[in-house]
Short mmCIF file of C-alpha atoms in Angstrom, two decimals:
data_model
loop_
_atom_site.label_atom_id
_atom_site.label_comp_id
_atom_site.label_asym_id
_atom_site.label_seq_id
_atom_site.Cartn_x
_atom_site.Cartn_y
_atom_site.Cartn_z
CA MET A 1 0.00 0.00 0.00
CA ILE A 2 2.91 2.34 0.71
CA GLU A 3 4.19 1.75 -2.82
CA PHE A 4 0.68 2.49 -4.08
CA LEU A 5 0.51 5.81 -2.26
CA ALA A 6 4.00 6.71 -3.43
CA ALA A 7 3.02 5.95 -7.03
CA LEU A 8 -0.07 8.11 -6.65
CA THR A 9 1.93 11.14 -5.60
CA ASP A 10 4.89 10.55 -7.93
CA PRO A 11 4.85 13.40 -10.49
CA SER A 12 6.59 11.18 -13.05
CA LEU A 13 3.67 8.72 -13.06
CA PRO A 14 0.66 10.83 -14.20
CA PHE A 15 -0.93 7.81 -15.94
CA PHE A 16 -1.28 6.07 -12.59
CA ARG A 17 -3.20 9.00 -11.11
CA TYR A 18 -5.50 9.04 -14.15
CA ALA A 19 -6.04 5.33 -13.80
CA VAL A 20 -7.08 5.62 -10.15
CA LEU A 21 -9.25 8.71 -10.68
CA THR A 22 -10.93 7.22 -13.75
CA GLY A 23 -11.54 4.00 -11.85
CA ILE A 24 -13.23 5.90 -9.03
CA PHE A 25 -15.44 7.99 -11.30
CA ALA A 26 -16.24 5.02 -13.55
CA SER A 27 -17.58 3.23 -10.47
CA ILE A 28 -20.66 5.49 -10.51
CA PRO A 29 -22.05 4.26 -13.86
CA PHE A 30 -20.87 0.73 -13.02
CA GLY A 31 -22.84 0.83 -9.77
CA VAL A 32 -25.94 2.64 -11.05
CA ILE A 33 -26.37 0.93 -14.43
CA GLY A 34 -25.13 -2.38 -12.99
CA THR A 35 -27.98 -2.27 -10.47
CA TYR A 36 -30.52 -2.14 -13.32
CA VAL A 37 -28.71 -4.88 -15.22
CA VAL A 38 -28.92 -7.12 -12.14
CA VAL A 39 -32.51 -6.44 -11.04
CA ARG A 40 -33.85 -6.48 -14.59
CA ARG A 41 -31.80 -9.64 -15.24
CA ILE A 42 -30.28 -8.49 -18.51
CA SER A 43 -26.64 -9.37 -17.96
CA TYR A 44 -26.65 -11.52 -21.11
CA ILE A 45 -27.97 -8.56 -23.06
CA ALA A 46 -25.18 -6.42 -21.60
CA GLY A 47 -22.73 -9.18 -22.60
CA ALA A 48 -23.99 -9.15 -26.18
CA ILE A 49 -23.71 -5.35 -26.39
CA SER A 50 -20.20 -5.45 -25.00
CA HIS A 51 -18.95 -8.11 -27.43
CA CYS A 52 -20.58 -6.30 -30.35
CA ILE A 53 -18.39 -3.34 -29.56
CA LEU A 54 -15.37 -5.07 -31.10
CA GLY A 55 -17.20 -4.85 -34.44
CA GLY A 56 -17.52 -1.09 -34.00
CA VAL A 57 -13.93 -0.70 -32.86
CA GLY A 58 -12.72 -2.70 -35.88
CA ALA A 59 -14.88 -0.69 -38.27
CA GLY A 60 -13.55 2.53 -36.76
CA LEU A 61 -9.92 1.44 -37.13
CA TYR A 62 -10.58 0.29 -40.71
CA LEU A 63 -12.31 3.52 -41.76
CA GLN A 64 -9.57 5.57 -40.17
CA ASN A 65 -6.51 3.70 -41.43
CA ALA A 66 -7.61 1.93 -44.61
CA LEU A 67 -10.03 4.51 -46.01
CA GLY A 68 -8.43 7.60 -44.49
CA ILE A 69 -11.60 8.93 -42.83
CA SER A 70 -9.69 10.53 -40.01
CA TRP A 71 -12.60 11.95 -37.99
CA PHE A 72 -14.19 8.53 -37.45
CA GLY A 73 -12.26 6.46 -34.92
CA PRO A 74 -12.73 3.29 -32.87
CA LEU A 75 -14.69 5.15 -30.16
CA HIS A 76 -17.24 6.46 -32.68
CA GLY A 77 -17.55 3.00 -34.21
CA ALA A 78 -18.06 1.48 -30.77
CA ILE A 79 -20.79 4.00 -29.84
CA VAL A 80 -22.68 3.51 -33.13
CA VAL A 81 -22.54 -0.28 -32.92
CA ALA A 82 -23.47 -0.42 -29.21
CA LEU A 83 -26.52 1.81 -29.76
CA LEU A 84 -27.50 -0.21 -32.82
CA ALA A 85 -27.26 -3.43 -30.80
CA SER A 86 -29.49 -1.91 -28.07
CA LEU A 87 -32.06 -0.96 -30.68
CA ILE A 88 -32.08 -4.48 -32.16
CA LEU A 89 -32.39 -6.06 -28.71
CA ALA A 90 -35.21 -3.70 -27.67
CA VAL A 91 -37.16 -4.45 -30.88
CA VAL A 92 -36.65 -8.19 -30.41
CA SER A 93 -37.91 -8.05 -26.82
CA MET A 94 -41.01 -6.24 -28.12
CA TYR A 95 -41.93 -8.42 -31.09
CA ALA A 96 -40.14 -11.75 -30.77
CA LYS A 97 -39.47 -12.34 -27.08
CA GLN A 98 -39.25 -16.11 -27.60
CA ARG A 99 -36.30 -15.62 -29.99
CA GLU A 100 -34.43 -13.22 -27.71
CA ASP A 101 -31.93 -15.86 -26.64
CA SER A 102 -30.83 -16.72 -30.17
CA VAL A 103 -30.53 -13.06 -31.16
CA ILE A 104 -28.35 -12.34 -28.12
CA GLY A 105 -26.05 -15.22 -29.07
CA ALA A 106 -25.89 -14.13 -32.71
CA LEU A 107 -25.10 -10.47 -31.94
CA TRP A 108 -22.49 -11.59 -29.42
CA SER A 109 -20.41 -13.54 -31.93
CA VAL A 110 -21.19 -11.61 -35.12
CA GLY A 111 -19.84 -8.47 -33.47
CA MET A 112 -16.62 -10.25 -32.53
CA ALA A 113 -16.25 -11.82 -36.00
CA ALA A 114 -16.78 -8.52 -37.82
CA GLY A 115 -14.33 -6.77 -35.50
CA LEU A 116 -11.57 -9.31 -36.05
CA LEU A 117 -12.05 -9.21 -39.84
CA PHE A 118 -11.88 -5.41 -39.88
CA ILE A 119 -8.76 -5.45 -37.73
CA ALA A 120 -7.14 -8.07 -40.00
CA LYS A 121 -7.77 -5.86 -43.04
CA THR A 122 -6.57 -2.66 -41.36
CA PRO A 123 -3.03 -1.71 -42.44
CA GLY A 124 -0.47 -1.39 -39.68
CA TYR A 125 -0.52 -3.29 -36.44
CA SER A 126 -3.38 -3.02 -33.97
CA ASP A 127 -3.66 -5.44 -31.13
CA PRO A 128 -7.17 -6.70 -30.38
CA MET A 129 -5.93 -7.81 -26.95
CA SER A 130 -6.06 -4.29 -25.53
CA TYR A 131 -9.73 -4.01 -26.51
CA LEU A 132 -10.62 -7.49 -25.30
CA PHE A 133 -8.97 -7.16 -21.92
CA GLY A 134 -8.51 -3.41 -21.51
CA ASN A 135 -5.75 -1.57 -19.79
CA ILE A 136 -6.57 1.08 -17.27
CA LEU A 137 -2.95 2.29 -17.31
CA LEU A 138 -3.42 3.48 -20.92
CA ILE A 139 -6.19 5.85 -19.83
CA THR A 140 -5.68 9.39 -21.13
CA ARG A 141 -6.94 12.76 -19.94
CA THR A 142 -9.64 12.63 -22.65
CA ASP A 143 -10.86 9.26 -21.39
CA PHE A 144 -11.12 10.70 -17.92
CA TYR A 145 -13.26 13.62 -19.12
CA LEU A 146 -15.47 11.25 -21.10
CA VAL A 147 -16.07 9.21 -17.95
CA LEU A 148 -16.99 12.42 -16.08
CA ALA A 149 -19.44 13.29 -18.86
CA LEU A 150 -20.95 9.79 -18.57
CA ASP A 151 -21.35 10.31 -14.81
CA VAL A 152 -23.33 13.49 -15.41
CA LEU A 153 -25.46 11.84 -18.10
CA VAL A 154 -26.22 8.72 -16.06
CA ILE A 155 -27.00 10.58 -12.82
CA GLY A 156 -29.12 13.13 -14.70
CA ILE A 157 -31.24 10.64 -16.63
CA ILE A 158 -31.63 8.13 -13.79
CA GLY A 159 -32.44 10.94 -11.33
CA PHE A 160 -35.20 12.13 -13.61
CA PHE A 161 -36.67 8.71 -14.50
CA TYR A 162 -36.05 6.97 -11.15
CA ASN A 163 -39.66 5.99 -10.37
CA THR A 164 -40.41 5.16 -13.98
CA PHE A 165 -37.37 2.88 -14.37
CA LEU A 166 -38.17 1.24 -11.03
CA ALA A 167 -41.66 0.45 -12.31
CA ILE A 168 -40.48 -1.07 -15.59
CA CYS A 169 -37.84 -3.16 -13.83
CA PHE A 170 -40.20 -4.47 -11.16
CA ASP A 171 -43.27 -5.08 -13.31
CA GLU A 172 -43.16 -3.94 -16.93
CA GLU A 173 -46.67 -5.13 -17.73
CA TYR A 174 -48.18 -3.16 -14.86
CA ALA A 175 -46.16 -0.05 -15.79
CA GLN A 176 -47.63 -0.32 -19.28
CA LEU A 177 -51.15 -0.48 -17.83
CA ARG A 178 -50.50 2.71 -15.91
CA GLY A 179 -49.80 4.42 -19.22
CA ILE A 180 -45.99 4.35 -19.21
CA ARG A 181 -44.45 3.91 -22.67
CA THR A 182 -42.42 0.97 -21.49
CA HIS A 183 -40.90 0.09 -24.88
CA TRP A 184 -39.29 3.52 -25.33
CA LEU A 185 -38.04 3.60 -21.77
CA TYR A 186 -36.61 0.10 -22.04
CA LEU A 187 -34.78 1.26 -25.17
CA LEU A 188 -33.47 4.30 -23.26
CA LEU A 189 -32.27 2.03 -20.47
CA LEU A 190 -30.48 -0.26 -22.95
CA CYS A 191 -28.85 2.77 -24.60
CA LEU A 192 -27.53 3.87 -21.20
CA VAL A 193 -26.22 0.34 -20.63
CA ALA A 194 -24.56 0.54 -24.06
CA LEU A 195 -22.88 3.91 -23.47
CA THR A 196 -21.69 2.78 -20.05
CA ILE A 197 -20.15 -0.34 -21.53
CA VAL A 198 -18.48 1.55 -24.41
CA LEU A 199 -16.67 3.94 -22.09
CA LEU A 200 -15.85 1.36 -19.44
CA VAL A 201 -14.47 -1.19 -21.86
CA ARG A 202 -11.29 0.94 -21.79
CA ILE A 203 -10.79 -0.03 -18.18
CA VAL A 204 -11.34 -3.79 -18.01
CA GLY A 205 -12.00 -4.73 -21.65
CA ILE A 206 -14.87 -6.26 -23.63
CA VAL A 207 -14.64 -9.67 -22.04
CA MET A 208 -14.47 -8.63 -18.39
CA VAL A 209 -16.71 -5.55 -18.34
CA ILE A 210 -19.76 -7.66 -17.45
CA ALA A 211 -18.14 -8.80 -14.22
CA LEU A 212 -17.56 -5.25 -13.02
CA LEU A 213 -21.08 -4.29 -14.11
CA THR A 214 -22.83 -7.15 -12.29
CA LEU A 215 -20.69 -8.36 -9.36
CA PRO A 216 -20.73 -5.18 -7.22
CA ALA A 217 -24.49 -4.81 -7.79
CA ALA A 218 -25.11 -8.48 -7.04
CA ILE A 219 -23.24 -8.15 -3.73
CA ALA A 220 -25.09 -4.92 -2.89
CA GLY A 221 -28.44 -6.58 -3.68
CA ASN A 222 -28.00 -8.81 -0.63
CA PHE A 223 -27.90 -5.85 1.74
CA ALA A 224 -29.92 -3.07 0.08
CA ARG A 225 -33.54 -2.33 1.00
CA ASN A 226 -34.23 -0.39 -2.17
CA ILE A 227 -32.75 0.35 -5.58
CA LEU A 228 -31.15 3.63 -4.52
CA GLN A 229 -29.29 1.96 -1.64
CA MET A 230 -28.23 -0.78 -4.04
CA MET A 231 -26.78 1.79 -6.45
CA VAL A 232 -24.84 3.61 -3.74
CA LEU A 233 -23.54 0.40 -2.18
CA SER A 234 -22.46 -1.13 -5.47
CA THR A 235 -20.66 2.09 -6.42
CA VAL A 236 -18.76 1.94 -3.12
CA PHE A 237 -17.92 -1.75 -3.67
CA CYS A 238 -16.76 -0.99 -7.19
CA ILE A 239 -14.43 1.81 -6.00
CA LEU A 240 -13.03 -0.59 -3.42
CA PHE A 241 -12.33 -3.32 -6.00
CA VAL A 242 -10.71 -0.86 -8.43
CA ILE A 243 -8.38 0.59 -5.79
CA LEU A 244 -7.51 -2.79 -4.30
CA GLY A 245 -6.99 -4.25 -7.76
CA LEU A 246 -4.84 -1.39 -9.03
CA GLY A 247 -2.75 -1.32 -5.87
CA THR A 248 -2.15 -5.05 -5.93
CA SER A 249 -1.43 -5.18 -9.66
CA TYR A 250 1.05 -2.31 -9.26
CA SER A 251 2.92 -3.91 -6.34
CA LEU A 252 3.00 -7.39 -7.88
CA ASP A 253 3.48 -6.21 -11.47
CA LEU A 254 0.34 -7.93 -12.79
CA PRO A 255 -2.18 -6.83 -15.45
CA SER A 256 -4.74 -4.63 -13.64
CA GLY A 257 -8.05 -5.76 -15.23
CA PRO A 258 -7.92 -9.42 -14.15
CA VAL A 259 -6.81 -8.50 -10.63
CA ILE A 260 -9.76 -6.08 -10.22
CA ILE A 261 -12.19 -8.74 -11.49
CA LEU A 262 -10.81 -11.42 -9.18
CA PHE A 263 -11.18 -9.12 -6.18
CA ALA A 264 -14.82 -8.52 -7.16
CA ALA A 265 -15.48 -12.25 -7.65
CA ALA A 266 -13.82 -13.16 -4.34
CA ALA A 267 -15.94 -10.56 -2.53
CA TYR A 268 -19.09 -11.94 -4.17
CA LEU A 269 -18.22 -15.45 -3.06
CA LEU A 270 -17.45 -14.26 0.48
CA ALA A 271 -20.74 -12.36 0.64
CA LEU A 272 -22.70 -15.44 -0.46
CA LEU A 273 -20.89 -17.73 1.98
CA GLY A 274 -21.19 -15.18 4.77
CA LEU A 275 -24.93 -14.81 4.26
CA LYS A 276 -25.33 -18.57 4.11
CA ALA A 277 -23.47 -18.89 7.42
CA VAL A 278 -25.70 -16.30 9.07
CA GLY A 279 -28.66 -18.13 7.56
CA ARG A 280 -30.13 -15.20 5.72
CA LYS A 281 -30.44 -16.75 2.30
CA MET B 1 -77.56 -3.38 -22.28
CA ASN B 2 -76.95 0.30 -22.92
CA GLU B 3 -73.89 2.51 -22.62
CA GLU B 4 -74.76 3.72 -19.13
CA THR B 5 -74.80 0.35 -17.45
CA ALA B 6 -72.06 -1.42 -19.42
CA ALA B 7 -68.60 -1.61 -17.89
CA ILE B 8 -67.09 -4.04 -20.42
CA THR B 9 -68.63 -5.03 -23.75
CA ILE B 10 -67.08 -7.72 -25.95
CA ARG B 11 -68.39 -8.63 -29.40
CA ASP B 12 -67.23 -11.28 -31.92
CA LEU B 13 -63.82 -11.45 -30.29
CA SER B 14 -61.26 -13.89 -31.74
CA PHE B 15 -57.63 -14.31 -30.83
CA ALA B 16 -54.93 -16.78 -31.89
CA TYR B 17 -51.31 -17.25 -30.84
CA ASP B 18 -49.57 -18.09 -34.13
CA ASP B 19 -51.93 -20.74 -35.53
CA ILE B 20 -53.52 -21.85 -32.29
CA GLN B 21 -56.98 -20.42 -31.85
CA ILE B 22 -57.35 -19.41 -28.19
CA LEU B 23 -60.63 -17.51 -28.25
CA CYS B 24 -63.31 -17.75 -30.90
CA ASN B 25 -66.34 -15.45 -31.39
CA VAL B 26 -66.56 -14.39 -27.80
CA ARG B 27 -69.47 -12.26 -26.70
CA LEU B 28 -69.52 -11.00 -23.13
CA ASP B 29 -71.26 -8.17 -21.29
CA ILE B 30 -70.19 -7.04 -17.86
CA TRP B 31 -72.26 -4.36 -16.23
CA ARG B 32 -71.35 -1.86 -13.57
CA GLY B 33 -71.34 -3.36 -10.11
CA ASP B 34 -71.11 -6.87 -11.55
CA SER B 35 -69.03 -9.56 -9.86
CA ILE B 36 -68.02 -12.23 -12.30
CA CYS B 37 -65.72 -15.13 -11.87
CA ILE B 38 -63.81 -16.57 -14.80
CA VAL B 39 -63.18 -20.31 -14.74
CA GLY B 40 -62.04 -22.89 -17.26
CA PRO B 41 -59.33 -25.43 -18.00
CA ASN B 42 -55.66 -24.45 -18.25
CA GLY B 43 -54.94 -23.14 -21.74
CA GLY B 44 -58.63 -22.39 -22.22
CA GLY B 45 -57.96 -18.69 -22.65
CA LYS B 46 -58.71 -17.15 -19.22
CA THR B 47 -55.52 -15.09 -18.93
CA THR B 48 -55.65 -14.25 -22.65
CA LEU B 49 -59.15 -12.85 -22.19
CA ILE B 50 -57.93 -10.67 -19.31
CA LYS B 51 -54.94 -9.41 -21.27
CA LEU B 52 -57.23 -8.51 -24.17
CA ILE B 53 -59.51 -6.56 -21.81
CA LEU B 54 -56.46 -4.75 -20.41
CA GLY B 55 -55.25 -3.93 -23.92
CA LEU B 56 -51.97 -5.80 -23.40
CA LEU B 57 -52.89 -7.94 -26.42
CA SER B 58 -54.84 -6.83 -29.51
CA PRO B 59 -57.70 -8.95 -30.84
CA ASP B 60 -57.44 -10.53 -34.30
CA ARG B 61 -61.11 -9.83 -34.82
CA GLY B 62 -63.95 -8.23 -32.88
CA ILE B 63 -64.21 -5.33 -30.46
CA ILE B 64 -63.70 -4.68 -26.77
CA ARG B 65 -65.13 -1.58 -25.13
CA ILE B 66 -64.43 -0.39 -21.59
CA PHE B 67 -67.06 2.18 -20.60
CA GLY B 68 -67.71 2.60 -24.31
CA ARG B 69 -64.10 3.30 -25.28
CA SER B 70 -61.02 1.30 -26.28
CA PRO B 71 -58.99 -0.58 -23.62
CA GLU B 72 -55.93 1.63 -24.31
CA GLU B 73 -57.96 4.75 -23.56
CA GLU B 74 -59.70 3.49 -20.45
CA ARG B 75 -57.32 0.99 -18.88
CA GLN B 76 -56.19 3.41 -16.21
CA ARG B 77 -59.66 2.94 -14.73
CA ILE B 78 -58.88 -0.74 -14.22
CA GLY B 79 -57.11 -1.95 -11.10
CA TYR B 80 -55.20 -5.10 -12.01
CA VAL B 81 -53.88 -7.79 -9.68
CA PRO B 82 -51.56 -10.19 -11.54
CA GLN B 83 -50.45 -13.59 -10.29
CA TYR B 84 -47.90 -12.89 -7.60
CA ALA B 85 -45.69 -15.86 -8.43
CA LYS B 86 -44.03 -13.97 -11.28
CA TYR B 87 -42.15 -11.55 -9.03
CA ASP B 88 -38.43 -11.76 -8.39
CA PRO B 89 -38.20 -12.59 -4.67
CA GLN B 90 -34.86 -10.80 -4.38
CA PHE B 91 -35.96 -7.47 -5.83
CA PRO B 92 -35.03 -4.80 -3.24
CA ILE B 93 -38.25 -2.83 -2.76
CA SER B 94 -40.50 -1.96 0.17
CA VAL B 95 -44.19 -2.85 0.43
CA LEU B 96 -45.11 0.85 0.23
CA ASP B 97 -43.01 1.37 -2.91
CA VAL B 98 -44.83 -1.50 -4.62
CA VAL B 99 -48.21 0.04 -3.75
CA MET B 100 -47.04 3.50 -4.89
CA MET B 101 -46.80 2.07 -8.42
CA GLY B 102 -50.58 2.16 -8.45
CA ARG B 103 -50.19 5.96 -8.52
CA LEU B 104 -48.08 6.00 -11.70
CA ALA B 105 -49.81 8.20 -14.20
CA GLY B 106 -48.06 7.78 -17.53
CA THR B 107 -46.02 10.96 -17.28
CA LEU B 108 -42.33 10.65 -18.03
CA ARG B 109 -41.01 11.59 -14.64
CA ASN B 110 -43.67 10.12 -12.36
CA ARG B 111 -42.78 12.02 -9.25
CA TYR B 112 -45.10 11.07 -6.43
CA SER B 113 -46.95 13.76 -4.48
CA PRO B 114 -47.86 13.58 -0.77
CA GLN B 115 -51.44 12.80 -1.87
CA ASP B 116 -50.16 9.80 -3.84
CA ARG B 117 -48.52 8.60 -0.66
CA ASP B 118 -51.72 9.09 1.34
CA GLN B 119 -53.70 7.12 -1.25
CA ALA B 120 -51.16 4.30 -1.13
CA MET B 121 -51.24 4.22 2.69
CA ALA B 122 -55.06 4.23 2.63
CA ALA B 123 -55.03 1.25 0.25
CA LEU B 124 -52.61 -0.57 2.56
CA GLY B 125 -54.96 0.16 5.46
CA GLN B 126 -57.89 -1.30 3.54
CA THR B 127 -56.03 -4.54 2.97
CA GLY B 128 -54.80 -4.65 6.58
CA LEU B 129 -51.13 -4.09 5.75
CA ALA B 130 -50.52 -0.58 7.10
CA ASP B 131 -48.04 -1.90 9.68
CA LEU B 132 -45.95 -3.60 7.02
CA ALA B 133 -45.52 -0.54 4.76
CA ALA B 134 -41.79 -0.18 5.39
CA ARG B 135 -40.99 -3.91 5.26
CA PRO B 136 -39.15 -5.37 2.24
CA PHE B 137 -41.59 -6.97 -0.22
CA ALA B 138 -39.33 -10.03 -0.23
CA SER B 139 -39.67 -10.60 3.52
CA ILE B 140 -43.46 -10.90 3.84
CA SER B 141 -45.58 -14.04 3.37
CA GLY B 142 -47.25 -15.14 0.14
CA GLY B 143 -50.68 -14.06 1.35
CA GLN B 144 -49.36 -10.67 2.40
CA ARG B 145 -47.70 -10.19 -0.98
CA GLN B 146 -50.98 -11.00 -2.63
CA ARG B 147 -52.71 -8.37 -0.51
CA THR B 148 -49.94 -5.88 -1.35
CA LEU B 149 -50.77 -6.34 -5.03
CA ILE B 150 -54.46 -5.83 -4.27
CA ALA B 151 -53.54 -2.63 -2.38
CA ARG B 152 -51.57 -1.49 -5.45
CA ALA B 153 -54.66 -2.01 -7.60
CA LEU B 154 -56.82 -0.12 -5.08
CA ALA B 155 -54.34 2.75 -4.85
CA SER B 156 -54.89 3.40 -8.56
CA GLY B 157 -58.51 4.22 -7.74
CA GLY B 158 -60.22 2.54 -10.70
CA ASP B 159 -63.81 1.46 -11.25
CA ILE B 160 -63.05 -2.10 -12.33
CA LEU B 161 -60.94 -4.61 -10.40
CA ILE B 162 -59.46 -7.55 -12.32
CA LEU B 163 -57.71 -10.32 -10.37
CA ASP B 164 -55.79 -13.25 -11.85
CA GLU B 165 -55.87 -16.30 -9.54
CA PRO B 166 -55.43 -14.32 -6.33
CA THR B 167 -56.28 -17.22 -4.03
CA ALA B 168 -53.69 -19.64 -5.41
CA ASN B 169 -51.30 -19.09 -2.51
CA ILE B 170 -53.40 -18.22 0.48
CA ASP B 171 -54.83 -20.41 3.22
CA HIS B 172 -58.50 -20.88 3.96
CA GLU B 173 -58.65 -18.30 6.76
CA SER B 174 -57.11 -15.55 4.65
CA GLU B 175 -59.43 -16.60 1.87
CA VAL B 176 -62.46 -15.82 4.03
CA ARG B 177 -61.02 -12.41 4.91
CA PHE B 178 -60.18 -11.86 1.26
CA LEU B 179 -63.80 -12.58 0.36
CA ASP B 180 -65.02 -9.98 2.86
CA LEU B 181 -62.66 -7.46 1.31
CA LEU B 182 -64.02 -8.21 -2.16
CA LYS B 183 -67.62 -7.89 -0.93
CA GLY B 184 -66.87 -4.43 0.43
CA LEU B 185 -65.11 -3.38 -2.78
CA ASN B 186 -67.94 -4.68 -4.93
CA GLU B 187 -70.17 -1.94 -3.54
CA ARG B 188 -68.23 0.59 -5.62
CA MET B 189 -66.26 -1.50 -8.12
CA THR B 190 -67.00 -4.02 -10.82
CA ILE B 191 -65.07 -7.21 -10.08
CA LEU B 192 -63.67 -9.84 -12.45
CA MET B 193 -61.66 -12.68 -11.05
CA VAL B 194 -59.92 -15.65 -12.63
CA THR B 195 -59.88 -18.72 -10.42
CA HIS B 196 -59.80 -22.47 -10.68
CA GLU B 197 -61.58 -23.06 -7.40
CA VAL B 198 -65.20 -23.27 -8.37
CA GLY B 199 -66.46 -23.79 -4.84
CA PHE B 200 -64.92 -20.51 -3.82
CA ALA B 201 -66.66 -18.83 -6.72
CA SER B 202 -70.19 -19.85 -5.84
CA SER B 203 -70.13 -18.20 -2.43
CA PHE B 204 -69.64 -14.62 -3.59
CA PHE B 205 -69.84 -14.03 -7.31
CA LYS B 206 -73.09 -13.12 -9.00
CA ARG B 207 -72.15 -14.79 -12.27
CA ILE B 208 -69.65 -17.27 -13.54
CA ALA B 209 -68.04 -17.15 -16.99
CA CYS B 210 -66.71 -20.43 -18.33
CA VAL B 211 -63.87 -19.82 -20.76
CA ASN B 212 -62.79 -22.58 -23.12
CA ARG B 213 -62.30 -21.03 -26.58
CA GLN B 214 -65.85 -19.80 -26.16
CA VAL B 215 -67.30 -17.94 -23.21
CA VAL B 216 -70.55 -19.09 -21.60
CA VAL B 217 -72.00 -17.17 -18.67
CA HIS B 218 -74.13 -18.70 -15.92
CA PRO B 219 -75.63 -17.24 -12.78
CA THR B 220 -73.78 -18.86 -9.87
CA SER B 221 -77.05 -20.17 -8.42
CA ARG B 222 -77.19 -22.63 -11.32
CA LEU B 223 -73.72 -24.04 -10.67
CA THR B 224 -74.04 -27.82 -10.47
CA GLY B 225 -71.68 -30.74 -10.70
CA GLN B 226 -72.93 -31.54 -14.17
CA LEU B 227 -72.30 -28.02 -15.39
CA ILE B 228 -68.78 -28.08 -13.99
CA GLN B 229 -68.16 -31.39 -15.70
CA GLU B 230 -69.30 -29.92 -18.99
CA MET B 231 -67.03 -26.92 -18.78
CA TYR B 232 -63.95 -28.86 -17.78
CA GLY B 233 -64.85 -31.78 -20.01
CA GLY B 234 -63.91 -34.36 -17.41
CA ASP B 235 -64.14 -35.52 -13.88
CA LEU B 236 -63.70 -32.82 -11.30
CA GLN B 237 -64.31 -32.70 -7.61
CA MET B 238 -66.11 -29.80 -6.11
CA ILE B 239 -64.78 -28.66 -2.76
CA ARG B 240 -67.34 -27.39 -0.31
CA HIS B 241 -65.90 -24.74 1.95
CA ASP B 242 -68.92 -24.80 4.25
CA HIS B 243 -68.19 -28.39 5.15
CA ARG B 244 -66.45 -29.24 8.42
CA CYS B 245 -65.11 -32.48 9.83
CA SER B 246 -65.03 -32.76 13.62
CA GLU B 247 -63.21 -35.31 15.76
CA GLU B 248 -66.42 -37.27 16.44
CA GLY B 249 -67.03 -37.69 12.79
CA HIS B 250 -68.89 -36.03 10.06
CA ARG B 251 -71.67 -33.50 9.89
CA HIS B 252 -73.07 -31.05 7.40
CA ASP B 253 -73.87 -27.49 8.32
#
């Protein structure tokens, strides 16, 4: 921990400060949106959106480097594809609920396949590993500001629609009867999930983002009495895992993403075992 | 029946899921102050009929009118109590917050006012749950959850109450109390209830609608074993709730 604090204050290691700060501020959307993903039981949908992102990243790299469209990069591609995937998934849940499973699976792998093909055809070398597994130590000042913007967006929209989102997560059919346009709001929720995933993929990567989205919220769900408490608690848990993970990975010279995820998973296991021992679940 | 007395009017209603015909040429009139119980075999179309009335499904053919208008326009006047089994038992929410959902009004923000809260508390009082308002929905018993959902329907303040198998998970004693509650509500609300306990039905409801692709309505006074056999198309035992067995043996009261 002393090494960790020294690294934080070392002026020659600005990237480490960005990593820690970004991790802390990214915990807000992880906690808030993760709570909805857990209570609405859409972690597979979040998984499909996240894996689709590689398609967008690949397309962005290809357009930029092979076709010379310099203003369109991997981040733009990722946002477009993630929003498109949310739209497809929302429409499927409306009109073909019984096929939802297959569509999730298809989007999941088609996104990956398209991304790898684009990357293969992009001149120069780009390593898909950094997108798949992320690297919080490569976080730039711009990434940090984007995460801050996401915080504002998520808190603003969720603050406004809190009761409405609660109703569609608890009982969508009843919300519809009370005159709520549940389909549009579900689409809005999926779009927020998509944007959260796009920006947070930088930190732990496409493959592991789901763990950081769901594990803190799943732990918090055991203790929270309402959704708001669950959001706050899971944000706190997420901050804890990020700091512990970064500190440990720095001291032991390990990749940060996997260490963060393993801390989260170990805490989840401990929480389950602990509750079992106390006889609460 | 004219517009003034009709609560729900259904004419020539047909509905199919893919190629399977669920309801065929249904005609049904429910008047204001009616209490009607919907029975029939599983897969006979009971829940489908309710979802059509609520406007959650659209008919392939025919019309449904609620107080003379379409279900989409008038469904906020319907209090709906779904089967409670479909809820996630781990969802972190208090009893009061569930009931508050009855006060949702289709605006985007849906901020609740103090009056909304009062209405929700009043509905909890009516169902005898006022003391449990702050408790987690997950921690109360099945019967109490059922009553919470009834309170939610009452909090919305409608003129029609539709219940889908509300007695499936409650014991006999709560069932008697539940019946008293319904009797009181029937003085100001029209009541429709899906059930598969026919004996329960005969003690309170004015009419009974048998749903099995078609809908046939009988007054409950004419409910006999033979009629039940016809509507279920097989052997069925009728359970008499007014029947008691004592330690000495057997008597009828």
